[in-house]
Amino acid sequence: MRIEHVAIWCKDLESMKRFYTDFFNAKSNAKYENTRKGFQSYFLTLPDGPRIELMQMDSVLISAADVFPQFTGLAHIAFSVGSEGKVDAMATNFIEQGYEVLDGPRRTGDGYYECVVLDPEWNRVEIVV
């Protein structure tokens, strides 16, 4: 058994698509649109893992949650990139591109080497070895 995909509701579908294709080498399908429902989506296929479904629909409410405190529910998506050097390079690249790195790169108490960044819609993304 494996995770097939993770779905994320988005405000700006195109900026989210660029983030995950640019930083994680995900390949996107053509945009799916259901005009009757006002729904649009992309499936992004990662090189060695599950897919990410990015979805947008005008009737979906925008979360009013403050992204900095933690709360129950889905906490983050983690990507393993293979080396500490790659984690460091990606953290530097995120910062240079104007994305907020919340933590790290650092070694965690449970043995991960990681950094945590916010994607364009402030979802937490962990980059780990």
PDB file of N, CA, C and O in Angstrom, residues 13-22 24-32 40-47 50-55:
ATOM      1  N   LEU A  13      -4.049  28.712  -8.310  1.00  0.00           N
ATOM      2  CA  LEU A  13      -3.647  27.415  -8.853  1.00  0.00           C
ATOM      3  C   LEU A  13      -2.322  27.494  -9.610  1.00  0.00           C
ATOM      4  O   LEU A  13      -1.463  26.620  -9.472  1.00  0.00           O
ATOM      5  N   GLU A  14      -2.139  28.543 -10.379  1.00  0.00           N
ATOM      6  CA  GLU A  14      -0.942  28.648 -11.221  1.00  0.00           C
ATOM      7  C   GLU A  14       0.327  28.870 -10.398  1.00  0.00           C
ATOM      8  O   GLU A  14       1.376  28.289 -10.702  1.00  0.00           O
ATOM      9  N   SER A  15       0.268  29.699  -9.351  1.00  0.00           N
ATOM     10  CA  SER A  15       1.478  29.915  -8.537  1.00  0.00           C
ATOM     11  C   SER A  15       1.835  28.658  -7.759  1.00  0.00           C
ATOM     12  O   SER A  15       3.015  28.344  -7.585  1.00  0.00           O
ATOM     13  N   MET A  16       0.830  27.919  -7.315  1.00  0.00           N
ATOM     14  CA  MET A  16       1.101  26.662  -6.619  1.00  0.00           C
ATOM     15  C   MET A  16       1.718  25.640  -7.589  1.00  0.00           C
ATOM     16  O   MET A  16       2.669  24.940  -7.238  1.00  0.00           O
ATOM     17  N   LYS A  17       1.207  25.583  -8.797  1.00  0.00           N
ATOM     18  CA  LYS A  17       1.766  24.673  -9.801  1.00  0.00           C
ATOM     19  C   LYS A  17       3.231  25.009 -10.060  1.00  0.00           C
ATOM     20  O   LYS A  17       4.093  24.122 -10.090  1.00  0.00           O
ATOM     21  N   ARG A  18       3.546  26.288 -10.235  1.00  0.00           N
ATOM     22  CA  ARG A  18       4.940  26.704 -10.482  1.00  0.00           C
ATOM     23  C   ARG A  18       5.846  26.300  -9.324  1.00  0.00           C
ATOM     24  O   ARG A  18       6.962  25.820  -9.533  1.00  0.00           O
ATOM     25  N   PHE A  19       5.396  26.499  -8.082  1.00  0.00           N
ATOM     26  CA  PHE A  19       6.211  26.169  -6.913  1.00  0.00           C
ATOM     27  C   PHE A  19       6.595  24.691  -6.934  1.00  0.00           C
ATOM     28  O   PHE A  19       7.771  24.341  -6.810  1.00  0.00           O
ATOM     29  N   TYR A  20       5.622  23.813  -7.087  1.00  0.00           N
ATOM     30  CA  TYR A  20       5.895  22.380  -7.009  1.00  0.00           C
ATOM     31  C   TYR A  20       6.596  21.842  -8.256  1.00  0.00           C
ATOM     32  O   TYR A  20       7.398  20.906  -8.158  1.00  0.00           O
ATOM     33  N   THR A  21       6.368  22.431  -9.408  1.00  0.00           N
ATOM     34  CA  THR A  21       7.110  21.983 -10.596  1.00  0.00           C
ATOM     35  C   THR A  21       8.539  22.523 -10.580  1.00  0.00           C
ATOM     36  O   THR A  21       9.475  21.802 -10.902  1.00  0.00           O
ATOM     37  N   ASP A  22       8.723  23.773 -10.181  1.00  0.00           N
ATOM     38  CA  ASP A  22      10.056  24.375 -10.166  1.00  0.00           C
ATOM     39  C   ASP A  22      10.964  23.781  -9.098  1.00  0.00           C
ATOM     40  O   ASP A  22      12.122  23.464  -9.365  1.00  0.00           O
ATOM     41  N   PHE A  24      10.434  20.952  -7.072  1.00  0.00           N
ATOM     42  CA  PHE A  24      10.397  19.511  -6.818  1.00  0.00           C
ATOM     43  C   PHE A  24      10.374  18.671  -8.097  1.00  0.00           C
ATOM     44  O   PHE A  24      10.143  17.471  -8.045  1.00  0.00           O
ATOM     45  N   ASN A  25      10.590  19.313  -9.227  1.00  0.00           N
ATOM     46  CA  ASN A  25      10.639  18.616 -10.516  1.00  0.00           C
ATOM     47  C   ASN A  25       9.378  17.809 -10.808  1.00  0.00           C
ATOM     48  O   ASN A  25       9.435  16.771 -11.470  1.00  0.00           O
ATOM     49  N   ALA A  26       8.251  18.269 -10.297  1.00  0.00           N
ATOM     50  CA  ALA A  26       6.981  17.593 -10.579  1.00  0.00           C
ATOM     51  C   ALA A  26       6.572  17.892 -12.014  1.00  0.00           C
ATOM     52  O   ALA A  26       6.828  18.976 -12.529  1.00  0.00           O
ATOM     53  N   LYS A  27       5.952  16.926 -12.633  1.00  0.00           N
ATOM     54  CA  LYS A  27       5.428  17.087 -13.994  1.00  0.00           C
ATOM     55  C   LYS A  27       3.914  17.233 -13.900  1.00  0.00           C
ATOM     56  O   LYS A  27       3.240  16.442 -13.244  1.00  0.00           O
ATOM     57  N   SER A  28       3.387  18.240 -14.582  1.00  0.00           N
ATOM     58  CA  SER A  28       1.960  18.532 -14.514  1.00  0.00           C
ATOM     59  C   SER A  28       1.212  17.956 -15.705  1.00  0.00           C
ATOM     60  O   SER A  28       1.723  17.956 -16.827  1.00  0.00           O
ATOM     61  N   ASN A  29      -0.012  17.521 -15.446  1.00  0.00           N
ATOM     62  CA  ASN A  29      -0.900  17.174 -16.551  1.00  0.00           C
ATOM     63  C   ASN A  29      -1.532  18.466 -17.069  1.00  0.00           C
ATOM     64  O   ASN A  29      -1.278  19.549 -16.536  1.00  0.00           O
ATOM     65  N   ALA A  30      -2.350  18.369 -18.092  1.00  0.00           N
ATOM     66  CA  ALA A  30      -3.111  19.519 -18.571  1.00  0.00           C
ATOM     67  C   ALA A  30      -4.179  19.851 -17.528  1.00  0.00           C
ATOM     68  O   ALA A  30      -4.675  18.966 -16.823  1.00  0.00           O
ATOM     69  N   LYS A  31      -4.505  21.118 -17.431  1.00  0.00           N
ATOM     70  CA  LYS A  31      -5.515  21.538 -16.458  1.00  0.00           C
ATOM     71  C   LYS A  31      -6.861  20.877 -16.763  1.00  0.00           C
ATOM     72  O   LYS A  31      -7.307  20.857 -17.902  1.00  0.00           O
ATOM     73  N   TYR A  32      -7.473  20.335 -15.713  1.00  0.00           N
ATOM     74  CA  TYR A  32      -8.828  19.796 -15.818  1.00  0.00           C
ATOM     75  C   TYR A  32      -9.780  20.900 -15.376  1.00  0.00           C
ATOM     76  O   TYR A  32      -9.532  21.579 -14.379  1.00  0.00           O
ATOM     77  N   GLN A  40     -11.325  23.555 -11.022  1.00  0.00           N
ATOM     78  CA  GLN A  40     -10.138  23.370 -11.862  1.00  0.00           C
ATOM     79  C   GLN A  40      -9.107  22.601 -11.049  1.00  0.00           C
ATOM     80  O   GLN A  40      -9.043  22.770  -9.821  1.00  0.00           O
ATOM     81  N   SER A  41      -8.295  21.802 -11.729  1.00  0.00           N
ATOM     82  CA  SER A  41      -7.246  21.087 -10.997  1.00  0.00           C
ATOM     83  C   SER A  41      -6.101  20.693 -11.912  1.00  0.00           C
ATOM     84  O   SER A  41      -6.247  20.645 -13.138  1.00  0.00           O
ATOM     85  N   TYR A  42      -4.973  20.423 -11.275  1.00  0.00           N
ATOM     86  CA  TYR A  42      -3.812  19.823 -11.909  1.00  0.00           C
ATOM     87  C   TYR A  42      -3.402  18.626 -11.063  1.00  0.00           C
ATOM     88  O   TYR A  42      -3.487  18.670  -9.829  1.00  0.00           O
ATOM     89  N   PHE A  43      -2.914  17.576 -11.704  1.00  0.00           N
ATOM     90  CA  PHE A  43      -2.207  16.513 -11.009  1.00  0.00           C
ATOM     91  C   PHE A  43      -0.736  16.685 -11.321  1.00  0.00           C
ATOM     92  O   PHE A  43      -0.342  16.773 -12.493  1.00  0.00           O
ATOM     93  N   LEU A  44       0.078  16.762 -10.281  1.00  0.00           N
ATOM     94  CA  LEU A  44       1.525  16.885 -10.428  1.00  0.00           C
ATOM     95  C   LEU A  44       2.150  15.557 -10.027  1.00  0.00           C
ATOM     96  O   LEU A  44       1.897  15.054  -8.934  1.00  0.00           O
ATOM     97  N   THR A  45       2.951  15.001 -10.911  1.00  0.00           N
ATOM     98  CA  THR A  45       3.595  13.723 -10.642  1.00  0.00           C
ATOM     99  C   THR A  45       5.029  13.966 -10.230  1.00  0.00           C
ATOM    100  O   THR A  45       5.811  14.583 -10.975  1.00  0.00           O
ATOM    101  N   LEU A  46       5.383  13.492  -9.038  1.00  0.00           N
ATOM    102  CA  LEU A  46       6.746  13.627  -8.529  1.00  0.00           C
ATOM    103  C   LEU A  46       7.628  12.532  -9.117  1.00  0.00           C
ATOM    104  O   LEU A  46       7.139  11.450  -9.449  1.00  0.00           O
ATOM    105  N   PRO A  47       8.937  12.775  -9.230  1.00  0.00           N
ATOM    106  CA  PRO A  47       9.821  11.779  -9.834  1.00  0.00           C
ATOM    107  C   PRO A  47       9.782  10.405  -9.146  1.00  0.00           C
ATOM    108  O   PRO A  47       9.800   9.393  -9.811  1.00  0.00           O
ATOM    109  N   PRO A  50       4.332   9.893  -4.552  1.00  0.00           N
ATOM    110  CA  PRO A  50       2.915  10.105  -4.864  1.00  0.00           C
ATOM    111  C   PRO A  50       2.721  11.393  -5.663  1.00  0.00           C
ATOM    112  O   PRO A  50       3.628  12.200  -5.817  1.00  0.00           O
ATOM    113  N   ARG A  51       1.514  11.555  -6.150  1.00  0.00           N
ATOM    114  CA  ARG A  51       1.168  12.764  -6.885  1.00  0.00           C
ATOM    115  C   ARG A  51       0.572  13.790  -5.930  1.00  0.00           C
ATOM    116  O   ARG A  51       0.141  13.470  -4.830  1.00  0.00           O
ATOM    117  N   ILE A  52       0.560  15.036  -6.395  1.00  0.00           N
ATOM    118  CA  ILE A  52      -0.090  16.131  -5.669  1.00  0.00           C
ATOM    119  C   ILE A  52      -1.205  16.637  -6.569  1.00  0.00           C
ATOM    120  O   ILE A  52      -0.970  16.952  -7.735  1.00  0.00           O
ATOM    121  N   GLU A  53      -2.416  16.703  -6.023  1.00  0.00           N
ATOM    122  CA  GLU A  53      -3.531  17.278  -6.765  1.00  0.00           C
ATOM    123  C   GLU A  53      -3.749  18.685  -6.243  1.00  0.00           C
ATOM    124  O   GLU A  53      -4.009  18.888  -5.053  1.00  0.00           O
ATOM    125  N   LEU A  54      -3.612  19.659  -7.112  1.00  0.00           N
ATOM    126  CA  LEU A  54      -3.888  21.051  -6.771  1.00  0.00           C
ATOM    127  C   LEU A  54      -5.269  21.374  -7.306  1.00  0.00           C
ATOM    128  O   LEU A  54      -5.549  21.138  -8.485  1.00  0.00           O
ATOM    129  N   MET A  55      -6.139  21.908  -6.441  1.00  0.00           N
ATOM    130  CA  MET A  55      -7.534  22.131  -6.815  1.00  0.00           C
ATOM    131  C   MET A  55      -7.941  23.560  -6.477  1.00  0.00           C
ATOM    132  O   MET A  55      -7.488  24.119  -5.483  1.00  0.00           O
TER     133      MET A  55
END
